[in-house]
CSV table of C-alpha atoms in Angstrom, one decimal:
chain,number,residue,atom,x,y,z
N,1,MET,CA,-48.4,-43.8,-37.9
N,2,ALA,CA,-47.3,-40.1,-38.5
N,3,GLU,CA,-47.0,-38.2,-34.9
N,4,THR,CA,-49.5,-35.8,-33.9
N,5,ARG,CA,-48.6,-32.3,-34.1
N,6,ARG,CA,-49.5,-30.2,-30.5
N,7,TRP,CA,-50.4,-26.7,-30.2
N,8,PRO,CA,-47.6,-25.2,-27.6
N,9,TRP,CA,-50.3,-24.1,-25.5
N,10,GLY,CA,-47.4,-23.2,-22.9
N,11,LEU,CA,-45.6,-20.8,-25.1
N,12,VAL,CA,-49.4,-19.1,-26.2
N,13,TRP,CA,-50.4,-18.4,-22.8
N,14,THR,CA,-46.8,-17.0,-22.2
N,15,ALA,CA,-46.7,-14.8,-25.2
N,16,LEU,CA,-50.0,-13.4,-23.9
N,17,ILE,CA,-48.3,-12.6,-20.4
N,18,ILE,CA,-45.9,-10.5,-22.1
N,19,PHE,CA,-48.3,-8.5,-24.3
N,20,LEU,CA,-50.2,-8.2,-20.9
N,21,ALA,CA,-47.3,-6.5,-19.4
N,22,ALA,CA,-46.2,-4.7,-22.6
N,23,LEU,CA,-49.8,-3.3,-22.7
N,24,ASP,CA,-49.0,-1.3,-19.1
N,25,GLN,CA,-46.3,0.5,-20.9
N,26,THR,CA,-48.2,2.6,-22.2
N,27,VAL,CA,-52.0,1.9,-21.3
N,28,VAL,CA,-51.5,4.9,-18.5
N,29,ILE,CA,-50.6,7.7,-21.7
N,30,THR,CA,-54.3,8.1,-23.1
N,31,VAL,CA,-55.7,8.1,-19.2
N,32,LEU,CA,-53.3,10.5,-17.6
N,33,PRO,CA,-55.6,13.5,-17.8
N,34,ASN,CA,-58.4,11.6,-16.0
N,35,VAL,CA,-55.4,10.4,-13.5
N,36,VAL,CA,-54.6,13.9,-12.4
N,37,SER,CA,-57.8,14.8,-12.5
N,38,THR,CA,-58.6,12.3,-9.9
N,39,LEU,CA,-56.4,12.7,-7.8
N,40,GLY,CA,-56.7,16.3,-7.4
N,41,LEU,CA,-53.3,17.8,-9.0
N,42,SER,CA,-52.9,21.3,-10.5
N,43,VAL,CA,-52.5,21.8,-14.2
N,44,ASP,CA,-48.5,22.6,-13.2
N,45,GLN,CA,-48.7,19.4,-10.6
N,46,ALA,CA,-50.0,17.7,-13.4
N,47,LEU,CA,-47.2,18.6,-15.5
N,48,GLU,CA,-44.6,17.9,-13.0
N,49,GLN,CA,-45.8,15.2,-11.1
N,50,GLY,CA,-47.7,12.9,-13.8
N,51,ILE,CA,-44.7,12.2,-16.1
N,52,TRP,CA,-43.6,9.9,-13.1
N,53,VAL,CA,-46.6,7.8,-13.6
N,54,ILE,CA,-45.4,7.0,-16.8
N,55,THR,CA,-41.5,7.3,-15.9
N,56,GLY,CA,-41.7,4.8,-12.4
N,57,TYR,CA,-42.9,1.8,-15.0
N,58,LEU,CA,-39.7,2.5,-17.2
N,59,LEU,CA,-37.7,2.7,-14.1
N,60,GLY,CA,-39.0,-0.7,-12.6
N,61,TYR,CA,-39.2,-2.3,-15.8
N,62,THR,CA,-35.5,-1.5,-16.7
N,63,VAL,CA,-34.1,-2.1,-13.3
N,64,ALA,CA,-36.0,-5.4,-12.9
N,65,MET,CA,-34.7,-7.7,-16.0
N,66,PRO,CA,-30.7,-8.3,-15.6
N,67,LEU,CA,-31.3,-9.4,-11.8
N,68,LEU,CA,-34.8,-11.6,-12.1
N,69,GLY,CA,-33.7,-12.6,-15.1
N,70,ARG,CA,-30.6,-14.5,-13.3
N,71,ILE,CA,-32.9,-15.9,-10.1
N,72,ALA,CA,-35.0,-17.4,-13.3
N,73,ASP,CA,-32.2,-19.4,-14.3
N,74,ALA,CA,-31.6,-20.3,-11.1
N,75,TYR,CA,-34.9,-21.4,-10.0
N,76,GLY,CA,-36.7,-22.3,-12.7
N,77,HIS,CA,-38.0,-20.2,-15.4
N,78,ARG,CA,-42.2,-21.1,-14.9
N,79,ARG,CA,-41.5,-20.7,-11.0
N,80,LEU,CA,-40.1,-17.0,-11.7
N,81,PHE,CA,-42.6,-16.3,-14.6
N,82,LEU,CA,-45.4,-16.8,-12.2
N,83,ALA,CA,-44.1,-15.0,-9.4
N,84,ALA,CA,-43.2,-12.3,-12.0
N,85,LEU,CA,-46.8,-12.5,-12.6
N,86,GLY,CA,-47.5,-12.2,-9.5
N,87,VAL,CA,-45.7,-9.1,-8.5
N,88,PHE,CA,-47.6,-7.5,-12.0
N,89,VAL,CA,-51.2,-8.5,-10.1
N,90,VAL,CA,-50.4,-7.0,-6.6
N,91,GLY,CA,-48.7,-3.8,-8.4
N,92,SER,CA,-51.7,-3.7,-10.4
N,93,ILE,CA,-54.1,-3.5,-7.1
N,94,GLY,CA,-52.1,-1.2,-5.7
N,95,CYS,CA,-52.6,1.2,-8.5
N,96,ALA,CA,-56.2,0.7,-8.5
N,97,LEU,CA,-56.6,1.7,-5.0
N,98,ALA,CA,-54.0,4.6,-5.0
N,99,ASN,CA,-55.2,7.8,-3.6
N,100,SER,CA,-52.5,10.1,-4.1
N,101,VAL,CA,-50.0,10.3,-7.5
N,102,TRP,CA,-46.8,9.1,-5.6
N,103,SER,CA,-48.4,6.4,-3.9
N,104,LEU,CA,-49.5,5.3,-7.5
N,105,VAL,CA,-46.0,5.8,-9.2
N,106,ALA,CA,-44.6,3.5,-6.4
N,107,TRP,CA,-46.9,1.1,-7.4
N,108,ARG,CA,-46.4,1.4,-10.6
N,109,ILE,CA,-42.5,0.6,-10.0
N,110,VAL,CA,-43.6,-2.6,-8.5
N,111,GLN,CA,-46.0,-3.2,-11.4
N,112,ALA,CA,-43.1,-2.9,-13.7
N,113,ILE,CA,-40.6,-5.1,-11.8
N,114,GLY,CA,-43.1,-8.0,-12.1
N,115,GLY,CA,-43.7,-6.7,-16.0
N,116,GLY,CA,-40.1,-5.9,-16.9
N,117,ALA,CA,-39.5,-9.8,-15.5
N,118,VAL,CA,-41.9,-11.3,-18.1
N,119,LEU,CA,-40.4,-10.5,-20.9
N,120,PRO,CA,-36.7,-11.9,-20.5
N,121,ILE,CA,-37.8,-15.2,-18.9
N,122,GLY,CA,-40.8,-15.4,-21.4
N,123,LEU,CA,-37.8,-15.4,-23.9
N,124,ALA,CA,-35.8,-17.6,-22.1
N,125,ILE,CA,-38.8,-20.0,-21.7
N,126,ALA,CA,-39.3,-20.1,-25.5
N,127,MET,CA,-35.4,-21.3,-26.2
N,128,ASP,CA,-36.2,-23.9,-23.7
N,129,GLU,CA,-39.6,-25.3,-25.4
N,130,VAL,CA,-38.5,-25.2,-28.7
N,131,LYS,CA,-36.1,-27.3,-31.0
N,132,PRO,CA,-33.0,-25.2,-31.9
N,133,ILE,CA,-34.1,-25.0,-35.5
N,134,HIS,CA,-37.4,-22.9,-34.5
N,135,HIS,CA,-35.5,-20.5,-32.0
N,136,ALA,CA,-35.7,-17.4,-34.1
N,137,THR,CA,-39.3,-17.9,-35.2
N,138,ALA,CA,-40.5,-18.6,-31.4
N,139,LEU,CA,-38.3,-15.6,-30.6
N,140,GLY,CA,-40.2,-13.4,-33.0
N,141,ILE,CA,-43.4,-14.4,-31.9
N,142,MET,CA,-42.0,-13.6,-28.2
N,143,GLY,CA,-41.1,-9.9,-29.3
N,144,ALA,CA,-44.2,-9.4,-31.4
N,145,ALA,CA,-46.0,-9.9,-28.2
N,146,GLY,CA,-44.1,-7.1,-26.5
N,147,GLU,CA,-44.7,-4.8,-29.0
N,148,ALA,CA,-48.3,-5.6,-29.9
N,149,GLY,CA,-49.0,-4.5,-26.3
N,150,GLY,CA,-46.6,-1.3,-26.4
N,151,VAL,CA,-48.9,-0.5,-29.6
N,152,LEU,CA,-52.2,-1.1,-28.0
N,153,GLY,CA,-51.7,0.1,-24.6
N,154,PRO,CA,-53.1,3.9,-25.3
N,155,ALA,CA,-56.3,2.8,-27.4
N,156,TYR,CA,-56.8,-0.1,-24.3
N,157,GLY,CA,-56.7,2.1,-21.9
N,158,GLY,CA,-58.6,5.3,-23.8
N,159,LEU,CA,-61.3,2.0,-24.5
N,160,ILE,CA,-61.0,0.5,-21.1
N,161,SER,CA,-61.6,4.0,-19.0
N,162,GLN,CA,-64.9,4.4,-20.6
N,163,ILE,CA,-66.0,1.6,-18.0
N,164,GLN,CA,-68.9,3.2,-15.7
N,165,LEU,CA,-69.1,0.6,-12.7
N,166,LEU,CA,-69.4,0.1,-9.1
N,167,ASP,CA,-69.0,4.1,-8.8
N,168,VAL,CA,-65.7,3.5,-9.7
N,169,ASP,CA,-63.4,6.0,-11.7
N,170,GLY,CA,-62.8,4.4,-15.0
N,171,TRP,CA,-59.0,4.5,-15.0
N,172,ARG,CA,-58.7,2.4,-12.3
N,173,TRP,CA,-60.7,-0.7,-14.6
N,174,VAL,CA,-57.2,-0.3,-16.5
N,175,PHE,CA,-55.7,-1.7,-13.6
N,176,TRP,CA,-58.6,-4.1,-11.7
N,177,LEU,CA,-58.5,-6.1,-14.9
N,178,ASN,CA,-55.1,-7.0,-14.6
N,179,VAL,CA,-56.2,-9.6,-11.8
N,180,PRO,CA,-58.5,-12.0,-13.3
N,181,LEU,CA,-56.5,-11.9,-16.8
N,182,GLY,CA,-53.4,-12.4,-14.3
N,183,ALA,CA,-55.3,-15.7,-12.5
N,184,VAL,CA,-56.6,-17.3,-15.5
N,185,LEU,CA,-53.1,-16.9,-17.5
N,186,ALA,CA,-51.3,-18.1,-14.0
N,187,TRP,CA,-53.7,-20.9,-14.0
N,188,ALA,CA,-53.0,-21.4,-17.8
N,189,ILE,CA,-49.4,-21.7,-17.4
N,190,ILE,CA,-49.9,-24.0,-14.0
N,191,ARG,CA,-51.9,-26.5,-16.4
N,192,THR,CA,-49.5,-26.3,-19.8
N,193,LEU,CA,-46.4,-25.0,-19.0
N,194,PRO,CA,-43.7,-27.8,-17.3
N,195,ASP,CA,-41.7,-27.0,-14.5
N,196,ARG,CA,-37.8,-27.6,-15.5
N,197,PRO,CA,-35.9,-26.7,-12.7
N,198,GLY,CA,-33.5,-24.1,-12.6
N,199,ASN,CA,-29.3,-24.5,-12.3
N,200,ARG,CA,-29.6,-24.2,-8.6
N,201,GLY,CA,-26.9,-21.6,-8.8
N,202,ALA,CA,-25.9,-19.0,-6.6
N,203,VAL,CA,-27.7,-15.6,-7.1
N,204,ASP,CA,-25.0,-12.5,-7.2
N,205,TYR,CA,-27.2,-10.0,-5.3
N,206,VAL,CA,-24.6,-7.8,-4.8
N,207,GLY,CA,-24.0,-7.3,-8.5
N,208,GLY,CA,-27.6,-7.1,-8.9
N,209,GLY,CA,-27.9,-4.2,-6.7
N,210,LEU,CA,-25.2,-2.4,-8.2
N,211,ILE,CA,-26.4,-2.7,-11.5
N,212,ALA,CA,-29.8,-2.0,-10.3
N,213,ILE,CA,-28.4,1.5,-8.7
N,214,SER,CA,-26.9,2.5,-11.7
N,215,LEU,CA,-29.8,2.2,-13.8
N,216,THR,CA,-32.0,4.0,-11.3
N,217,ALA,CA,-29.5,7.0,-10.9
N,218,LEU,CA,-29.4,7.0,-14.9
N,219,THR,CA,-33.0,7.0,-15.5
N,220,VAL,CA,-34.0,9.4,-12.4
N,221,ALA,CA,-31.0,11.9,-13.3
N,222,LEU,CA,-32.5,12.0,-17.6
N,223,SER,CA,-36.4,11.9,-15.8
N,224,ARG,CA,-35.4,15.0,-13.8
N,225,SER,CA,-34.2,17.2,-17.1
N,226,LEU,CA,-36.7,16.0,-19.0
N,227,GLY,CA,-39.4,16.6,-16.3
N,228,SER,CA,-38.8,20.4,-16.9
N,229,LEU,CA,-39.6,20.0,-20.5
N,230,ALA,CA,-43.3,18.7,-19.9
N,231,VAL,CA,-44.5,22.4,-21.0
N,232,GLU,CA,-43.5,22.7,-25.0
N,233,PRO,CA,-40.2,25.0,-24.4
N,234,SER,CA,-39.8,28.1,-25.4
N,235,ALA,CA,-37.3,31.2,-24.8
N,236,GLU,CA,-40.0,33.4,-23.8
N,237,SER,CA,-40.9,31.1,-21.3
N,238,GLY,CA,-37.8,30.5,-19.7
N,239,ASN,CA,-38.5,26.9,-19.7
N,240,LEU,CA,-35.1,26.3,-21.3
N,241,ASP,CA,-33.3,28.1,-18.5
N,242,GLN,CA,-34.9,25.6,-16.7
N,243,TYR,CA,-33.8,23.0,-18.2
N,244,ALA,CA,-30.5,23.7,-17.9
N,245,VAL,CA,-30.8,24.5,-14.4
N,246,GLU,CA,-31.4,20.9,-13.9
N,247,TRP,CA,-28.8,19.2,-16.1
N,248,THR,CA,-26.6,21.4,-13.7
N,249,SER,CA,-28.1,21.1,-10.6
N,250,PRO,CA,-26.1,19.5,-7.9
N,251,LEU,CA,-28.6,16.4,-7.4
N,252,THR,CA,-28.3,15.7,-11.2
N,253,ILE,CA,-24.8,15.3,-11.2
N,254,GLY,CA,-24.7,13.5,-7.9
N,255,LEU,CA,-27.3,11.0,-9.8
N,256,LEU,CA,-25.0,10.9,-12.7
N,257,LEU,CA,-21.8,10.3,-10.8
N,258,LEU,CA,-23.8,7.7,-8.6
N,259,THR,CA,-24.1,6.4,-12.2
N,260,VAL,CA,-20.7,5.7,-13.3
N,261,VAL,CA,-19.3,4.9,-9.9
N,262,SER,CA,-21.9,1.9,-8.8
N,263,PHE,CA,-21.4,1.1,-12.7
N,264,ILE,CA,-17.9,0.8,-11.9
N,265,GLY,CA,-18.2,-1.1,-8.9
N,266,PHE,CA,-20.2,-3.8,-10.9
N,267,ILE,CA,-17.8,-4.1,-13.0
N,268,TRP,CA,-15.2,-4.8,-10.7
N,269,TRP,CA,-17.8,-6.9,-8.6
N,270,GLU,CA,-18.4,-9.0,-11.5
N,271,ARG,CA,-14.6,-9.7,-12.1
N,272,ARG,CA,-13.9,-10.7,-8.3
N,273,THR,CA,-17.0,-13.2,-7.6
N,274,LYS,CA,-16.9,-16.8,-8.3
N,275,THR,CA,-20.5,-16.1,-9.0
N,276,PRO,CA,-21.0,-13.6,-11.2
N,277,LEU,CA,-24.7,-12.1,-12.5
N,278,ILE,CA,-23.1,-11.4,-15.7
N,279,GLU,CA,-20.3,-13.6,-17.0
N,280,LEU,CA,-18.0,-10.6,-18.5
N,281,SER,CA,-16.3,-13.2,-20.3
N,282,ALA,CA,-19.4,-13.7,-22.8
N,283,PHE,CA,-18.9,-10.4,-23.6
N,284,ARG,CA,-15.6,-11.6,-25.4
N,285,THR,CA,-18.5,-13.3,-27.7
N,286,PRO,CA,-18.7,-10.9,-30.8
N,287,ALA,CA,-22.2,-11.5,-31.3
N,288,PHE,CA,-23.1,-11.4,-28.0
N,289,SER,CA,-21.5,-7.8,-27.5
N,290,ALA,CA,-22.5,-6.9,-31.1
N,291,ALA,CA,-26.0,-7.7,-30.3
N,292,ASN,CA,-26.7,-5.8,-27.0
N,293,ILE,CA,-24.7,-2.5,-28.6
N,294,THR,CA,-27.0,-2.8,-31.3
N,295,ASN,CA,-30.3,-3.0,-29.1
N,296,LEU,CA,-29.3,0.0,-27.3
N,297,LEU,CA,-28.6,1.9,-30.6
N,298,VAL,CA,-32.4,0.0,-31.5
N,299,GLY,CA,-33.9,1.9,-28.3
N,300,MET,CA,-32.1,5.6,-29.1
N,301,ALA,CA,-33.7,5.6,-33.0
N,302,LEU,CA,-36.8,3.8,-31.8
N,303,ILE,CA,-37.6,6.9,-29.3
N,304,VAL,CA,-37.3,9.6,-32.2
N,305,GLY,CA,-40.2,8.1,-34.0
N,306,MET,CA,-42.3,7.7,-31.1
N,307,VAL,CA,-41.6,10.8,-30.0
N,308,ASN,CA,-41.4,13.3,-32.9
N,309,VAL,CA,-44.2,11.8,-35.1
N,310,PRO,CA,-47.2,12.3,-32.6
N,311,PHE,CA,-45.3,15.7,-31.7
N,312,PHE,CA,-44.8,16.6,-35.6
N,313,VAL,CA,-48.8,15.9,-36.3
N,314,GLY,CA,-49.5,18.3,-33.1
N,315,THR,CA,-47.2,21.5,-33.9
N,316,VAL,CA,-46.6,21.2,-37.6
N,317,LEU,CA,-49.8,19.7,-38.7
N,318,SER,CA,-51.8,21.5,-35.6
N,319,GLY,CA,-53.9,18.1,-35.1
N,320,ASP,CA,-55.2,16.7,-32.3
N,321,ALA,CA,-53.8,13.8,-30.0
N,322,LEU,CA,-55.7,11.4,-31.6
N,323,SER,CA,-54.9,11.8,-35.0
N,324,GLY,CA,-51.1,11.9,-33.8
N,325,GLY,CA,-51.7,8.6,-31.7
N,326,LEU,CA,-53.4,7.0,-34.9
N,327,THR,CA,-50.4,8.5,-36.9
N,328,LEU,CA,-48.0,6.6,-34.9
N,329,MET,CA,-49.9,3.7,-34.9
N,330,ARG,CA,-48.6,3.5,-38.7
N,331,LEU,CA,-45.4,3.0,-37.6
N,332,THR,CA,-46.1,0.8,-34.4
N,333,VAL,CA,-48.5,-1.5,-35.8
N,334,MET,CA,-45.6,-3.0,-38.3
N,335,ILE,CA,-42.8,-3.7,-35.7
N,336,PRO,CA,-44.8,-7.0,-34.0
N,337,ILE,CA,-45.6,-8.3,-37.6
N,338,GLY,CA,-41.6,-7.4,-38.5
N,339,ALA,CA,-40.7,-9.2,-35.5
N,340,VAL,CA,-42.7,-12.2,-36.6
N,341,LEU,CA,-41.5,-12.1,-40.6
N,342,GLY,CA,-37.7,-11.5,-39.3
N,343,GLY,CA,-38.0,-14.6,-37.3
N,344,MET,CA,-39.3,-16.6,-40.4
N,345,LEU,CA,-36.6,-15.4,-42.7
N,346,MET,CA,-34.1,-16.2,-39.9
N,347,ARG,CA,-34.7,-20.0,-41.0
N,348,ARG,CA,-33.8,-18.4,-44.8
N,349,ILE,CA,-30.6,-16.1,-44.4
N,350,SER,CA,-28.6,-15.4,-41.5
N,351,ALA,CA,-29.5,-13.4,-38.1
N,352,ARG,CA,-26.6,-10.8,-39.8
N,353,LEU,CA,-28.7,-10.2,-43.3
N,354,VAL,CA,-32.0,-10.5,-41.4
N,355,ALA,CA,-30.7,-7.4,-38.7
N,356,SER,CA,-28.8,-5.6,-41.5
N,357,LEU,CA,-31.9,-5.5,-43.6
N,358,GLY,CA,-33.7,-4.2,-40.8
N,359,MET,CA,-31.5,-1.2,-39.7
N,360,ILE,CA,-31.6,-0.4,-43.7
N,361,ILE,CA,-35.0,-0.4,-44.2
N,362,THR,CA,-35.4,1.7,-41.1
N,363,ALA,CA,-33.0,3.7,-42.1
N,364,VAL,CA,-34.7,4.7,-45.3
N,365,GLY,CA,-38.2,5.5,-43.5
N,366,PHE,CA,-36.5,7.7,-41.5
N,367,CYS,CA,-35.1,9.3,-44.2
N,368,LEU,CA,-38.4,9.7,-45.9
N,369,LEU,CA,-40.1,10.9,-43.0
N,370,GLY,CA,-36.9,13.9,-42.6
N,371,PHE,CA,-39.1,15.1,-46.2
N,372,TRP,CA,-42.7,15.0,-44.4
N,373,ASN,CA,-44.2,18.6,-44.9
N,374,LEU,CA,-47.8,20.2,-45.1
N,375,GLU,CA,-48.3,19.0,-48.5
N,376,THR,CA,-47.0,15.2,-48.1
N,377,ASN,CA,-49.7,12.3,-49.5
N,378,GLN,CA,-51.0,10.8,-46.9
N,379,TRP,CA,-50.7,7.8,-48.8
N,380,MET,CA,-46.4,8.0,-49.0
N,381,LEU,CA,-46.7,9.0,-45.3
N,382,THR,CA,-48.3,6.0,-44.6
N,383,LEU,CA,-45.2,4.1,-46.7
N,384,TYR,CA,-42.8,5.4,-45.0
N,385,LEU,CA,-44.0,5.0,-41.4
N,386,LEU,CA,-45.0,1.3,-42.5
N,387,LEU,CA,-41.5,1.2,-43.9
N,388,THR,CA,-39.8,2.0,-40.2
N,389,GLY,CA,-42.1,0.1,-38.4
N,390,THR,CA,-41.0,-2.8,-40.5
N,391,GLY,CA,-37.6,-2.4,-40.0
N,392,PHE,CA,-37.6,-2.1,-36.3
N,393,GLY,CA,-39.3,-5.4,-35.5
N,394,LEU,CA,-37.2,-7.4,-38.2
N,395,VAL,CA,-34.1,-6.8,-36.5
N,396,LEU,CA,-35.5,-7.8,-33.0
N,397,PRO,CA,-35.5,-11.2,-33.2
N,398,ALA,CA,-32.2,-11.5,-34.9
N,399,LEU,CA,-30.9,-9.7,-31.7
N,400,SER,CA,-32.8,-11.8,-29.3
N,401,ALA,CA,-31.1,-15.2,-31.1
N,402,ALA,CA,-27.9,-13.5,-31.1
N,403,ALA,CA,-27.9,-13.2,-27.3
N,404,ILE,CA,-29.4,-15.8,-25.6
N,405,GLY,CA,-28.3,-17.9,-28.2
N,406,ASN,CA,-24.6,-17.3,-27.3
N,407,VAL,CA,-24.9,-18.2,-23.5
N,408,ALA,CA,-25.5,-21.4,-22.2
N,409,ARG,CA,-29.0,-22.3,-20.7
N,410,GLU,CA,-28.7,-21.4,-17.2
N,411,SER,CA,-27.5,-17.9,-18.5
N,412,MET,CA,-30.4,-17.3,-20.9
N,413,GLY,CA,-32.7,-15.3,-18.5
N,414,THR,CA,-30.1,-13.2,-17.7
N,415,ALA,CA,-29.0,-12.6,-20.9
N,416,ALA,CA,-32.4,-11.9,-22.3
N,417,GLY,CA,-32.7,-9.6,-19.3
N,418,LEU,CA,-29.6,-7.6,-20.1
N,419,LEU,CA,-30.2,-7.3,-23.6
N,420,ASN,CA,-34.1,-5.9,-22.9
N,421,ALA,CA,-32.4,-3.7,-20.0
N,422,LEU,CA,-30.0,-2.1,-22.9
N,423,ARG,CA,-32.3,-1.5,-25.4
N,424,MET,CA,-34.8,0.4,-22.3
N,425,VAL,CA,-31.4,2.5,-21.4
N,426,GLY,CA,-31.3,3.6,-25.0
N,427,ILE,CA,-34.5,4.7,-25.4
N,428,THR,CA,-33.7,6.9,-22.1
N,429,LEU,CA,-30.6,8.1,-23.3
N,430,GLY,CA,-32.5,8.8,-26.8
N,431,VAL,CA,-35.1,10.8,-25.3
N,432,SER,CA,-32.5,12.8,-23.4
N,433,ALA,CA,-30.2,13.5,-26.1
N,434,LEU,CA,-33.4,14.3,-28.5
N,435,ALA,CA,-34.8,16.8,-26.0
N,436,SER,CA,-31.5,18.6,-25.7
N,437,TRP,CA,-30.5,18.5,-29.3
N,438,SER,CA,-34.5,19.8,-30.3
N,439,LEU,CA,-34.5,22.6,-27.7
N,440,SER,CA,-30.8,24.0,-28.5
N,441,TYR,CA,-31.9,24.0,-32.6
N,442,ARG,CA,-35.0,25.4,-32.1
N,443,ASN,CA,-34.0,28.2,-30.0
N,444,SER,CA,-31.1,28.8,-32.3
N,445,LEU,CA,-33.5,28.9,-35.4
N,446,ASN,CA,-36.0,30.8,-34.0
N,447,SER,CA,-33.3,33.4,-32.5
N,448,ARG,CA,-32.3,33.9,-36.3
N,449,LEU,CA,-36.0,35.4,-37.3
N,450,VAL,CA,-36.4,38.9,-37.9
N,451,LEU,CA,-40.3,39.8,-38.0
N,452,THR,CA,-42.0,43.0,-38.2
N,453,LEU,CA,-45.4,43.8,-36.8
N,454,GLU,CA,-46.6,43.3,-39.8
N,455,ASP,CA,-45.5,39.8,-40.0
N,456,LEU,CA,-47.1,38.8,-37.2
N,457,GLU,CA,-50.8,40.3,-38.6
N,458,ASN,CA,-50.2,38.7,-41.9
N,459,GLY,CA,-49.2,35.3,-40.7
N,460,LYS,CA,-45.8,35.0,-42.1
N,461,ALA,CA,-44.4,35.1,-38.7
N,462,LEU,CA,-46.8,31.6,-38.1
N,463,ALA,CA,-45.3,30.1,-41.3
N,464,ALA,CA,-41.6,31.0,-40.2
N,465,PHE,CA,-41.8,29.2,-36.7
N,466,THR,CA,-44.1,26.4,-38.6
N,467,GLN,CA,-41.1,26.4,-41.0
N,468,ASN,CA,-38.4,25.8,-38.3
N,469,GLU,CA,-40.3,23.3,-36.1
N,470,MET,CA,-40.2,21.5,-39.7
N,471,THR,CA,-36.6,21.8,-39.6
N,472,VAL,CA,-35.7,20.2,-36.1
N,473,TYR,CA,-38.1,17.5,-36.7
N,474,HIS,CA,-36.4,16.8,-40.1
N,475,SER,CA,-33.0,17.0,-38.6
N,476,THR,CA,-34.0,14.5,-35.9
N,477,PHE,CA,-35.2,11.8,-38.3
N,478,PHE,CA,-32.0,12.2,-40.0
N,479,ALA,CA,-30.2,11.6,-37.3
N,480,ALA,CA,-32.3,8.4,-36.4
N,481,ALA,CA,-31.2,7.5,-39.5
N,482,VAL,CA,-27.9,8.0,-38.9
N,483,ILE,CA,-27.9,5.8,-35.7
N,484,CYS,CA,-30.0,2.9,-37.5
N,485,LEU,CA,-26.4,3.0,-39.9
N,486,LEU,CA,-24.6,3.3,-37.2
N,487,ALA,CA,-25.6,0.0,-36.3
N,488,LEU,CA,-24.7,-1.9,-39.2
N,489,ILE,CA,-21.2,-1.7,-37.6
N,490,PRO,CA,-21.9,-4.0,-34.8
N,491,ILE,CA,-24.4,-5.8,-36.9
N,492,TRP,CA,-21.4,-7.4,-38.9
N,493,TRP,CA,-20.3,-9.7,-35.8
N,494,LEU,CA,-24.0,-11.5,-35.6
N,495,PRO,CA,-24.0,-14.8,-36.9
N,496,ARG,CA,-23.4,-15.3,-40.5
N,497,GLU,CA,-25.2,-18.9,-40.5
N,498,ARG,CA,-29.2,-19.1,-41.1
N,499,SER,CA,-31.4,-20.8,-38.7
N,500,GLU,CA,-31.3,-24.8,-40.0
N,501,GLY,CA,-34.2,-26.9,-40.8
N,502,ASP,CA,-37.8,-27.0,-42.6
N,503,THR,CA,-40.1,-28.2,-39.6
N,504,PRO,CA,-42.9,-26.3,-39.0
N,505,LEU,CA,-43.0,-24.4,-35.3
N,506,PHE,CA,-45.9,-26.4,-33.9
N,507,ALA,CA,-45.1,-29.8,-34.6
């Protein structure tokens, strides 16, 4: 009698929790104007302090991953997964009750610590719960859940913020709804996911603290500099000078020095302790190192598309925020779809080939976006964006499989945490580099313009500035394509073998 196939509900609920946590990465983008208005901030305060509502989540999300991934390996993936969900819900309650922007930022960090732990632990759970031949597909699904949450976050936030109930500000419902959703999903996990014991190994809290300090200092230093760019920069406004001052201020320099010193201290500690947070010997495995380096480069390239596509629509095409968001969705909607396709492809071809294909497709997409102008047909633009998003999606399961699959079971959560933390670091570095390059190049182009009063009156000046804007955006799209091609170098060291087996995932 044939064995009855059972749907892996535990993995379904795991993916939904990852999706929920990922929603809150981007959910505040559309509700931020309502947030700052409700909290009584002036325009200047909204620009300077409001950005920390987003940055706070990025900070907690990045810092939490490596240490909590290791704790999950030690005490059991399901237990820490539920604990992380609990922290996420508590942070959501704090956000919903916040009565000042800084209390909201603080609770966003708490919320992100739980949300940041969910993804790496969820990836480790996927490796635990399916047979090795299904690892690539399962990782693709988990990665797709995380990417889909980030894609739908802004739309979800805009929709939920329309709720007018119990005399509660609409944006607060974005956070209140996490409470019943989290409770239902926690109950579902308890009912369907086995409680497998951890390895009971010691947790390297010293190493976790040092890497947390390094990541925190780096994120805050970069965010301080980027905070001066909250207003569209221009030479006339003096914002360029403010940006330069932030980069050379004693506090920023001190934070960058703290980043380096604490990272060196982390490496020193990991080499001497008997129970390191991260086995540095794992980096001697070419596939493990290659996956982490590639993911950092992926983060740097991805943020170019995430930032520049809506900005291009807003500044060059004079579109509104909604049209910019909808244009970006043509790219981001393909990332989760590409992640699932990547996992399926790894059943047929190697991780190396899948990742290479993804980066080449992404590079082609960015190159095509480098020719985007006022006359570009919308159908062609859609094709360019779909290509770019698909390429990003394809590479994700290949990197997850290479990193997590090359460590022992008791270190899978740690490996997943490190892998995803490095992508967030890549995003942070990419934002900073993008801002610096765009500012200096735009200023250089505009300084070369020689305009007369007649040019200002007949519109030639506006056309010249618009052309310069396009040139700046084109240069960053081409730079992102170069980053994608550079990623082919570490990708060469990913596994050459394909995931064997033809058994369906849900067998």
